[in-house]
Amino acid sequence: MDSVTLSLLILCGIYLFFILLFFLRERFFWKKEGMRERRTVGLASGKEVAERMLAEAGIEGVAVVPGDRVIERYYYSPGKKRIVISSHAAYNSGYYEVMRAATTTANALQHRDGFGMIDLYLRLAPAMEWMSRLLPLLFVFGITLVEFNPPLVLGLMLGVWVLMFLAALLMRPVDRDASRRGTEWLLAHGIVDDGDRAELERIGRYLANYNLMLVALSVAALLFLRAKIWYPSDKSV
């Protein structure tokens, strides 16, 4: 096994390790309310924030459901009439948790208002999350086959990356608006003190750019794959 292949396998192993770590954390350890040191002024949990936002917007019949799946932990489903947030966010009053709940609930408000491409967004979001988790495994699969047909494998991997990058670009305006709505709602209702607006906006920028950053960072795997073609493990002639 050459160094390029080994490096990519190590990176993917680290990635999968952190996914497992997040799952174990959410599933077994952080379920009690207020376990973070820094908490919101009103000590409102993420679930309470989501329910209040729905009630004030006049959106009825939508349940706020804590969910601990590694994938699809934060989403709004108009068909199933539910908003899913992780148990940690649902029962915690930290800044990140209430902001995560608020931005997810903002998707329901956007759907009610017919904001932008919200319908397309709600269809893309689950697929995007699945693909973002599986992308490292796809590159591992690609690097094992690259020696058989390098142009084809590289082209397929590049095609998947381009599709994900375009999807992230399409989703970004909706994510930015959801972050803005969540920030303004939390400040207007005194859940977070106005002096901490900068902190909320920082979290909002992270959430709005998360998909784009994830896809952009995965370009490193493409470079590894390209290096595999440039410097094959078999140097014999």
Coordinates of N, CA and C in Angstrom, one line a residue:
M1 N 0.9 -1.2 0.0 CA 0.0 0.0 0.0 C 0.9 1.2 0.0
D2 N 0.7 2.2 -1.0 CA 1.5 3.3 -1.1 C 1.1 4.4 0.0
S3 N 1.9 5.4 0.1 CA 1.6 6.4 1.2 C 0.4 7.2 0.9
V4 N 0.1 7.5 -0.3 CA -1.1 8.3 -0.7 C -2.4 7.5 -0.2
T5 N -2.5 6.2 -0.6 CA -3.6 5.4 -0.2 C -3.7 5.3 1.4
L6 N -2.6 5.1 2.0 CA -2.6 5.0 3.5 C -3.0 6.3 4.1
S7 N -2.6 7.5 3.6 CA -3.0 8.8 4.1 C -4.5 9.0 4.0
L8 N -5.1 8.6 2.9 CA -6.5 8.8 2.7 C -7.3 7.9 3.6
L9 N -6.8 6.7 3.7 CA -7.5 5.7 4.6 C -7.5 6.2 6.1
I10 N -6.4 6.8 6.5 CA -6.3 7.3 7.8 C -7.2 8.5 8.0
L11 N -7.3 9.4 7.0 CA -8.2 10.5 7.1 C -9.6 10.1 7.2
C12 N -10.0 9.1 6.4 CA -11.4 8.6 6.4 C -11.7 7.9 7.7
G13 N -10.7 7.2 8.3 CA -10.9 6.5 9.6 C -11.1 7.5 10.7
I14 N -10.4 8.6 10.7 CA -10.6 9.7 11.7 C -12.0 10.3 11.5
Y15 N -12.4 10.5 10.3 CA -13.7 11.1 10.0 C -14.8 10.2 10.6
L16 N -14.7 8.9 10.3 CA -15.7 7.9 10.8 C -15.7 7.8 12.3
F17 N -14.5 7.9 12.9 CA -14.3 7.9 14.3 C -15.1 9.0 15.0
F18 N -15.0 10.2 14.4 CA -15.7 11.4 15.0 C -17.2 11.2 14.8
I19 N -17.7 10.6 13.7 CA -19.1 10.4 13.5 C -19.6 9.5 14.6
L20 N -18.9 8.4 14.9 CA -19.2 7.5 16.0 C -19.2 8.2 17.3
L21 N -18.2 9.0 17.5 CA -18.1 9.7 18.8 C -19.3 10.6 19.0
F22 N -19.7 11.4 18.0 CA -20.9 12.3 18.1 C -22.1 11.5 18.4
F23 N -22.2 10.3 17.7 CA -23.4 9.5 18.0 C -23.5 9.0 19.4
L24 N -22.4 8.5 20.0 CA -22.3 8.1 21.3 C -22.6 9.2 22.3
R25 N -22.1 10.4 22.0 CA -22.3 11.5 22.9 C -23.7 11.9 23.0
E26 N -24.4 12.0 21.8 CA -25.8 12.4 21.7 C -26.7 11.3 22.3
R27 N -26.3 10.1 22.1 CA -27.2 8.9 22.5 C -27.2 8.6 23.9
F28 N -26.0 8.8 24.6 CA -25.9 8.3 25.9 C -25.5 9.3 27.0
F29 N -24.9 10.4 26.6 CA -24.3 11.3 27.6 C -24.9 12.6 27.9
W30 N -25.3 13.3 26.8 CA -25.8 14.7 27.0 C -27.2 14.9 26.7
K31 N -28.0 14.3 27.6 CA -29.5 14.4 27.4 C -30.1 15.3 28.4
K32 N -29.5 15.7 29.5 CA -30.1 16.5 30.5 C -30.0 18.0 30.1
E33 N -31.0 18.7 30.5 CA -31.0 20.2 30.2 C -30.0 20.9 30.9
G34 N -29.4 21.9 30.2 CA -28.5 22.8 30.9 C -27.1 22.3 31.3
M35 N -26.6 21.3 30.5 CA -25.3 20.7 30.9 C -24.1 21.6 30.4
R36 N -24.3 22.5 29.5 CA -23.3 23.4 29.1 C -23.2 24.5 30.1
E37 N -21.9 25.0 30.3 CA -21.7 26.0 31.3 C -22.4 27.3 30.9
R38 N -22.2 27.7 29.6 CA -22.8 28.9 29.1 C -24.2 28.6 28.6
R39 N -25.2 29.3 29.3 CA -26.6 29.0 28.9 C -27.3 30.3 28.5
T40 N -28.4 30.2 27.9 CA -29.2 31.4 27.5 C -29.8 32.1 28.7
V41 N -30.1 33.4 28.5 CA -30.7 34.2 29.6 C -31.9 33.5 30.1
G42 N -32.8 33.2 29.2 CA -34.1 32.6 29.7 C -34.1 31.1 30.0
L43 N -32.9 30.5 29.9 CA -32.7 29.1 30.2 C -33.7 28.2 29.4
A44 N -34.1 28.7 28.2 CA -35.0 27.9 27.3 C -34.3 26.9 26.6
S45 N -34.8 25.7 26.6 CA -34.2 24.6 25.8 C -34.5 24.7 24.3
G46 N -33.8 24.0 23.5 CA -34.0 24.0 22.1 C -35.4 23.6 21.7
K47 N -36.0 22.6 22.4 CA -37.3 22.2 22.1 C -38.4 23.3 22.5
E48 N -38.1 24.0 23.6 CA -39.1 25.0 23.9 C -39.0 26.2 22.9
V49 N -37.8 26.5 22.5 CA -37.7 27.5 21.5 C -38.4 27.2 20.2
A50 N -38.3 25.9 19.7 CA -38.9 25.5 18.5 C -40.4 25.6 18.7
E51 N -41.0 25.1 19.8 CA -42.4 25.1 20.0 C -43.0 26.5 20.1
R52 N -42.2 27.4 20.7 CA -42.7 28.8 20.8 C -42.7 29.5 19.5
M53 N -41.6 29.2 18.7 CA -41.6 29.8 17.3 C -42.7 29.3 16.5
L54 N -43.1 28.1 16.5 CA -44.2 27.5 15.8 C -45.5 28.1 16.2
A55 N -45.7 28.2 17.5 CA -46.9 28.8 18.1 C -47.1 30.2 17.6
E56 N -46.1 31.0 17.8 CA -46.2 32.4 17.4 C -46.4 32.6 15.9
A57 N -45.9 31.7 15.1 CA -46.1 31.8 13.7 C -47.4 31.3 13.2
G58 N -48.2 30.7 14.1 CA -49.5 30.1 13.8 C -49.4 28.8 13.0
I59 N -48.3 28.1 13.1 CA -48.1 26.8 12.5 C -48.6 25.7 13.4
E60 N -49.7 25.1 13.1 CA -50.2 24.1 14.0 C -50.0 22.7 13.4
G61 N -50.1 21.7 14.4 CA -50.0 20.3 14.0 C -48.6 19.8 13.7
V62 N -47.6 20.6 14.0 CA -46.2 20.2 13.7 C -45.5 19.9 15.0
A63 N -45.1 18.6 15.1 CA -44.5 18.2 16.4 C -43.0 18.4 16.4
V64 N -42.4 18.7 17.5 CA -41.0 18.9 17.7 C -40.4 17.6 18.3
V65 N -39.7 16.8 17.6 CA -39.3 15.5 18.0 C -37.8 15.4 18.2
P66 N -37.3 15.0 19.4 CA -35.9 14.8 19.6 C -35.5 13.5 18.8
G67 N -34.4 13.6 18.1 CA -33.9 12.5 17.4 C -32.4 12.3 17.5
D68 N -31.9 11.1 17.6 CA -30.5 10.9 17.8 C -29.8 10.1 16.7
R69 N -30.4 10.1 15.5 CA -29.7 9.5 14.4 C -28.5 10.3 14.0
V70 N -27.5 9.7 13.6 CA -26.3 10.4 13.2 C -26.5 11.3 12.0
I71 N -27.4 10.8 11.1 CA -27.8 11.6 9.9 C -29.3 12.0 10.1
E72 N -29.6 13.1 9.5 CA -30.9 13.7 9.6 C -31.4 14.0 11.0
R73 N -30.5 14.7 11.8 CA -30.9 15.0 13.1 C -31.5 16.4 13.2
Y74 N -31.4 17.2 12.2 CA -31.9 18.5 12.2 C -32.6 18.8 10.8
Y75 N -33.9 18.6 10.8 CA -34.7 18.9 9.6 C -36.1 19.1 9.9
Y76 N -36.8 19.8 8.9 CA -38.2 20.0 9.0 C -38.9 19.2 7.8
S77 N -39.9 18.5 8.2 CA -40.6 17.7 7.1 C -42.0 18.1 7.1
P78 N -42.4 18.9 6.0 CA -43.8 19.4 5.9 C -44.8 18.2 5.7
G79 N -44.3 17.1 5.1 CA -45.2 16.0 4.8 C -45.5 15.2 6.1
K80 N -44.5 15.0 6.9 CA -44.7 14.3 8.2 C -45.1 15.2 9.3
K81 N -45.1 16.5 9.1 CA -45.5 17.5 10.1 C -44.7 17.4 11.3
R82 N -43.4 17.4 11.2 CA -42.5 17.4 12.3 C -41.2 18.1 12.1
I83 N -40.6 18.6 13.2 CA -39.3 19.1 13.2 C -38.4 18.2 14.1
V84 N -37.3 17.8 13.5 CA -36.5 16.9 14.3 C -35.2 17.6 14.7
I85 N -34.9 17.6 15.9 CA -33.6 18.1 16.4 C -33.0 17.1 17.4
S86 N -31.7 17.2 17.5 CA -31.0 16.2 18.4 C -31.5 16.3 19.8
S87 N -31.4 15.2 20.6 CA -31.8 15.2 22.0 C -31.0 16.3 22.8
H88 N -29.7 16.4 22.4 CA -28.8 17.3 23.1 C -29.4 18.8 22.9
A89 N -29.7 19.1 21.7 CA -30.3 20.4 21.4 C -31.6 20.6 22.0
A90 N -32.4 19.5 22.0 CA -33.8 19.6 22.5 C -33.9 19.9 24.0
Y91 N -32.9 19.3 24.8 CA -33.0 19.5 26.2 C -31.8 20.3 26.8
N92 N -31.2 21.1 26.0 CA -30.1 21.9 26.4 C -30.4 23.4 26.1
S93 N -29.9 24.3 27.0 CA -30.1 25.7 26.8 C -28.9 26.5 26.4
G94 N -27.9 25.8 25.9 CA -26.7 26.5 25.4 C -26.9 27.3 24.2
Y95 N -26.1 28.2 23.9 CA -26.3 29.1 22.7 C -26.4 28.4 21.4
Y96 N -25.4 27.5 21.2 CA -25.4 26.7 20.0 C -26.7 25.9 19.8
E97 N -27.2 25.3 20.9 CA -28.3 24.4 20.9 C -29.6 25.1 20.5
V98 N -29.8 26.3 21.2 CA -31.1 27.0 20.9 C -31.0 27.6 19.5
M99 N -29.8 28.0 19.0 CA -29.6 28.6 17.7 C -29.9 27.5 16.7
R100 N -29.4 26.3 16.9 CA -29.6 25.1 16.0 C -31.1 24.8 15.9
A101 N -31.8 24.9 17.0 CA -33.3 24.6 17.0 C -34.0 25.7 16.3
A102 N -33.6 27.0 16.5 CA -34.2 28.1 15.9 C -34.1 28.1 14.4
T103 N -32.9 27.8 13.9 CA -32.7 27.8 12.5 C -33.4 26.7 11.8
T104 N -33.5 25.5 12.5 CA -34.3 24.4 11.9 C -35.7 24.7 11.8
T105 N -36.2 25.4 12.9 CA -37.7 25.8 12.9 C -37.9 26.9 11.9
A106 N -36.9 27.7 11.6 CA -37.1 28.7 10.6 C -37.4 28.2 9.3
N107 N -37.0 26.9 9.0 CA -37.4 26.3 7.7 C -38.9 26.1 7.6
A108 N -39.6 25.9 8.7 CA -41.0 25.8 8.7 C -41.6 27.1 8.4
L109 N -41.1 28.2 8.9 CA -41.6 29.6 8.7 C -41.3 29.9 7.2
Q110 N -40.2 29.5 6.7 CA -39.9 29.8 5.3 C -40.8 29.0 4.4
H111 N -41.1 27.8 4.8 CA -42.1 27.0 4.0 C -43.5 27.7 4.0
R112 N -43.9 28.2 5.1 CA -45.2 28.9 5.2 C -45.2 30.1 4.3
D113 N -44.1 30.8 4.3 CA -44.0 32.1 3.5 C -43.6 31.9 2.0
G114 N -43.3 30.6 1.7 CA -42.9 30.4 0.3 C -41.6 31.0 -0.1
F115 N -40.6 31.0 0.9 CA -39.4 31.7 0.7 C -38.5 31.0 -0.3
G116 N -38.0 31.7 -1.3 CA -37.0 31.3 -2.3 C -37.3 29.9 -2.8
M117 N -36.3 29.0 -2.7 CA -36.3 27.6 -3.2 C -36.5 26.7 -2.0
I118 N -37.3 27.0 -1.1 CA -37.4 26.2 0.1 C -37.9 24.8 -0.1
D119 N -38.8 24.6 -1.1 CA -39.3 23.3 -1.4 C -38.1 22.4 -1.9
L120 N -37.3 23.0 -2.8 CA -36.1 22.3 -3.3 C -35.1 22.0 -2.2
Y121 N -35.0 23.0 -1.3 CA -34.1 22.9 -0.2 C -34.5 21.7 0.7
L122 N -35.8 21.6 1.0 CA -36.2 20.5 1.9 C -36.0 19.1 1.3
R123 N -36.0 19.1 0.0 CA -35.7 17.8 -0.7 C -34.2 17.5 -0.8
L124 N -33.4 18.6 -0.9 CA -32.0 18.4 -1.1 C -31.3 18.1 0.3
A125 N -31.8 18.7 1.4 CA -31.1 18.7 2.6 C -30.8 17.3 3.1
P126 N -31.8 16.3 3.1 CA -31.5 15.0 3.6 C -30.5 14.3 2.7
A127 N -30.6 14.5 1.4 CA -29.7 13.8 0.4 C -28.3 14.4 0.6
M128 N -28.2 15.7 0.8 CA -26.9 16.4 1.0 C -26.2 15.9 2.3
E129 N -27.0 15.7 3.3 CA -26.4 15.2 4.6 C -25.9 13.8 4.4
W130 N -26.7 12.9 3.8 CA -26.2 11.5 3.5 C -25.0 11.6 2.7
M131 N -24.9 12.3 1.6 CA -23.8 12.4 0.7 C -22.6 12.9 1.4
S132 N -22.7 13.9 2.3 CA -21.6 14.5 3.0 C -21.0 13.5 3.9
R133 N -21.8 12.6 4.5 CA -21.3 11.5 5.4 C -20.6 10.4 4.6
L134 N -21.1 10.1 3.4 CA -20.6 9.0 2.6 C -19.5 9.4 1.7
L135 N -19.3 10.7 1.5 CA -18.3 11.1 0.5 C -16.9 10.5 0.8
P136 N -16.4 10.5 2.1 CA -15.1 9.9 2.3 C -15.1 8.4 1.9
L137 N -16.2 7.7 2.2 CA -16.2 6.3 1.8 C -16.2 6.2 0.3
L138 N -16.8 7.1 -0.4 CA -16.8 7.0 -1.9 C -15.4 7.2 -2.4
F139 N -14.6 8.1 -1.8 CA -13.3 8.3 -2.2 C -12.4 7.1 -1.9
V140 N -12.6 6.5 -0.8 CA -11.9 5.3 -0.5 C -12.2 4.2 -1.6
F141 N -13.5 4.1 -1.9 CA -13.9 3.1 -3.0 C -13.2 3.5 -4.3
G142 N -13.2 4.8 -4.6 CA -12.6 5.3 -5.8 C -11.1 5.0 -5.9
I143 N -10.4 5.2 -4.8 CA -8.9 5.1 -4.8 C -8.5 3.6 -5.0
T144 N -9.4 2.7 -4.6 CA -9.1 1.3 -4.8 C -9.3 0.8 -6.2
L145 N -10.1 1.6 -7.0 CA -10.4 1.3 -8.4 C -9.7 2.1 -9.4
V146 N -9.0 3.2 -8.9 CA -8.4 4.1 -9.8 C -7.4 3.5 -10.7
E147 N -6.7 2.5 -10.3 CA -5.7 1.9 -11.1 C -6.2 1.1 -12.3
F148 N -7.5 0.8 -12.3 CA -8.1 0.0 -13.4 C -8.5 1.0 -14.5
N149 N -9.1 2.1 -14.2 CA -9.5 3.1 -15.2 C -9.4 4.5 -14.6
P150 N -8.2 5.1 -14.5 CA -8.0 6.4 -13.8 C -8.9 7.5 -14.3
P151 N -9.0 7.7 -15.6 CA -9.9 8.9 -16.1 C -11.4 8.7 -15.7
L152 N -11.9 7.4 -15.8 CA -13.3 7.2 -15.5 C -13.5 7.4 -14.0
V153 N -12.7 6.8 -13.1 CA -12.9 6.9 -11.7 C -12.8 8.4 -11.2
L154 N -11.8 9.1 -11.7 CA -11.6 10.5 -11.3 C -12.7 11.3 -11.8
G155 N -13.2 11.0 -13.1 CA -14.3 11.8 -13.6 C -15.6 11.6 -12.8
L156 N -15.9 10.3 -12.4 CA -17.1 10.0 -11.6 C -17.0 10.7 -10.2
M157 N -15.8 10.7 -9.6 CA -15.7 11.3 -8.3 C -15.8 12.8 -8.4
L158 N -15.2 13.4 -9.5 CA -15.3 14.8 -9.7 C -16.7 15.2 -10.0
G159 N -17.5 14.4 -10.7 CA -18.9 14.7 -11.0 C -19.7 14.7 -9.7
V160 N -19.5 13.7 -8.8 CA -20.2 13.7 -7.5 C -19.9 15.0 -6.7
W161 N -18.6 15.4 -6.7 CA -18.2 16.6 -6.0 C -18.8 17.8 -6.5
V162 N -18.9 17.9 -7.9 CA -19.5 19.1 -8.5 C -21.0 19.2 -8.2
L163 N -21.7 18.1 -8.2 CA -23.1 18.1 -7.9 C -23.3 18.5 -6.5
M164 N -22.5 18.0 -5.6 CA -22.7 18.4 -4.2 C -22.3 19.9 -4.0
F165 N -21.3 20.4 -4.7 CA -21.0 21.8 -4.6 C -22.1 22.7 -5.1
L166 N -22.7 22.3 -6.2 CA -23.8 23.1 -6.7 C -25.0 23.0 -5.8
A167 N -25.3 21.9 -5.2 CA -26.4 21.8 -4.2 C -26.1 22.6 -3.0
A168 N -24.9 22.7 -2.5 CA -24.5 23.5 -1.4 C -24.7 25.0 -1.7
L169 N -24.4 25.4 -2.9 CA -24.6 26.8 -3.3 C -26.1 27.1 -3.4
L170 N -26.9 26.2 -3.9 CA -28.3 26.4 -3.9 C -28.9 26.5 -2.5
M171 N -28.4 25.7 -1.6 CA -29.0 25.7 -0.3 C -28.5 26.9 0.6
R172 N -27.4 27.5 0.3 CA -26.9 28.5 1.1 C -27.8 29.7 1.4
P173 N -28.5 30.3 0.3 CA -29.4 31.4 0.6 C -30.5 31.1 1.7
V174 N -31.0 29.8 1.6 CA -32.0 29.4 2.6 C -31.4 29.3 4.0
D175 N -30.2 28.7 4.0 CA -29.5 28.6 5.3 C -29.2 30.0 5.9
R176 N -28.8 30.9 5.1 CA -28.5 32.2 5.6 C -29.8 32.9 6.1
D177 N -30.9 32.8 5.4 CA -32.1 33.4 5.9 C -32.6 32.8 7.2
A178 N -32.5 31.4 7.2 CA -32.9 30.7 8.5 C -32.0 31.2 9.6
S179 N -30.7 31.4 9.4 CA -29.9 31.8 10.5 C -30.3 33.3 11.0
R180 N -30.6 34.1 10.0 CA -31.0 35.5 10.3 C -32.3 35.5 11.1
R181 N -33.3 34.7 10.7 CA -34.5 34.6 11.4 C -34.4 34.1 12.8
G182 N -33.5 33.0 12.9 CA -33.3 32.5 14.2 C -32.6 33.4 15.2
T183 N -31.6 34.2 14.7 CA -30.9 35.2 15.5 C -31.9 36.3 15.9
E184 N -32.7 36.8 15.0 CA -33.6 37.9 15.4 C -34.7 37.4 16.4
W185 N -35.1 36.2 16.2 CA -36.2 35.7 17.1 C -35.6 35.6 18.5
L186 N -34.5 35.0 18.7 CA -33.9 34.8 20.0 C -33.6 36.1 20.7
L187 N -33.1 37.1 19.9 CA -32.8 38.3 20.5 C -34.1 39.1 20.9
A188 N -35.1 39.1 20.0 CA -36.3 39.8 20.2 C -37.1 39.3 21.4
H189 N -36.9 38.0 21.7 CA -37.7 37.4 22.8 C -36.9 37.2 24.1
G190 N -35.7 37.8 24.1 CA -34.9 37.8 25.3 C -34.3 36.5 25.7
I191 N -34.3 35.5 24.8 CA -33.7 34.2 25.1 C -32.2 34.4 25.2
V192 N -31.6 35.3 24.3 CA -30.2 35.6 24.3 C -30.1 37.1 24.5
D193 N -29.2 37.6 25.4 CA -29.0 39.0 25.6 C -28.5 39.7 24.3
D194 N -28.9 40.9 24.1 CA -28.5 41.6 22.9 C -27.0 41.8 22.8
G195 N -26.4 41.9 24.0 CA -24.9 42.0 24.0 C -24.2 40.8 23.4
D196 N -24.9 39.7 23.3 CA -24.2 38.5 22.7 C -24.7 38.3 21.3
R197 N -25.1 39.3 20.6 CA -25.5 39.2 19.2 C -24.4 38.7 18.4
A198 N -23.2 39.2 18.6 CA -22.0 38.7 17.8 C -21.8 37.2 17.9
E199 N -22.1 36.7 19.1 CA -21.9 35.2 19.3 C -23.0 34.5 18.5
L200 N -24.2 34.9 18.5 CA -25.2 34.3 17.7 C -24.9 34.4 16.2
E201 N -24.5 35.5 15.8 CA -24.2 35.7 14.4 C -23.0 34.9 13.9
R202 N -22.1 34.6 14.8 CA -21.0 33.7 14.5 C -21.5 32.3 14.3
I203 N -22.3 31.9 15.2 CA -22.9 30.5 15.1 C -23.8 30.5 13.8
G204 N -24.5 31.5 13.6 CA -25.3 31.6 12.4 C -24.5 31.5 11.1
R205 N -23.4 32.1 11.0 CA -22.5 32.0 9.8 C -22.0 30.6 9.7
Y206 N -21.6 30.0 10.8 CA -21.2 28.6 10.7 C -22.2 27.7 10.1
L207 N -23.5 27.8 10.7 CA -24.6 27.0 10.2 C -24.9 27.2 8.7
A208 N -24.9 28.5 8.3 CA -25.2 28.9 7.0 C -24.2 28.4 6.0
N209 N -22.9 28.3 6.4 CA -21.9 27.9 5.5 C -21.4 26.5 5.7
Y210 N -22.1 25.7 6.5 CA -21.6 24.4 6.9 C -21.5 23.5 5.7
N211 N -22.6 23.4 4.9 CA -22.6 22.5 3.7 C -21.5 22.9 2.7
L212 N -21.4 24.2 2.5 CA -20.4 24.6 1.5 C -19.0 24.4 2.0
M213 N -18.7 24.6 3.3 CA -17.4 24.3 3.8 C -17.1 22.8 3.8
L214 N -18.1 22.0 4.1 CA -17.8 20.5 4.0 C -17.5 20.0 2.7
V215 N -18.2 20.5 1.6 CA -17.9 20.1 0.3 C -16.5 20.7 -0.2
A216 N -16.3 21.9 0.2 CA -15.0 22.6 -0.2 C -13.8 21.8 0.4
L217 N -14.0 21.4 1.6 CA -12.9 20.7 2.3 C -12.6 19.3 1.7
S218 N -13.7 18.7 1.1 CA -13.5 17.4 0.5 C -12.7 17.4 -0.8
V219 N -12.4 18.6 -1.3 CA -11.5 18.7 -2.4 C -10.1 18.1 -2.1
A220 N -9.8 18.1 -0.9 CA -8.5 17.4 -0.5 C -8.5 16.0 -0.9
A221 N -9.6 15.3 -0.8 CA -9.7 13.9 -1.2 C -9.5 13.8 -2.7
L222 N -10.1 14.7 -3.5 CA -9.8 14.7 -4.9 C -8.4 14.9 -5.3
L223 N -7.7 15.7 -4.5 CA -6.2 15.9 -4.7 C -5.5 14.6 -4.4
F224 N -5.9 13.9 -3.4 CA -5.3 12.6 -3.1 C -5.5 11.6 -4.2
L225 N -6.7 11.7 -4.7 CA -7.1 10.7 -5.8 C -6.2 11.1 -7.1
R226 N -6.1 12.4 -7.3 CA -5.3 12.8 -8.5 C -3.8 12.4 -8.3
A227 N -3.3 12.6 -7.0 CA -2.0 12.2 -6.8 C -1.7 10.7 -7.0
K228 N -2.7 9.9 -6.7 CA -2.7 8.5 -6.9 C -2.4 8.2 -8.4
I229 N -3.0 9.0 -9.2 CA -2.8 8.8 -10.7 C -1.5 9.3 -11.1
W230 N -1.0 10.4 -10.6 CA 0.3 10.9 -10.9 C 1.4 10.1 -10.5
Y231 N 1.2 9.6 -9.2 CA 2.3 8.8 -8.6 C 1.8 7.4 -8.3
P232 N 1.6 6.5 -9.2 CA 1.1 5.2 -8.9 C 2.1 4.4 -8.0
S233 N 1.5 3.5 -7.3 CA 2.3 2.7 -6.3 C 3.3 1.8 -7.0
D234 N 2.9 1.3 -8.2 CA 3.8 0.4 -9.0 C 4.7 1.2 -9.9
K235 N 6.0 1.3 -9.5 CA 7.0 2.0 -10.2 C 7.8 1.2 -11.2
S236 N 7.5 -0.1 -11.3 CA 8.3 -1.0 -12.1 C 8.0 -0.7 -13.6
V237 N 9.0 -1.0 -14.4 CA 8.9 -0.8 -15.9 C 9.1 -2.1 -16.6

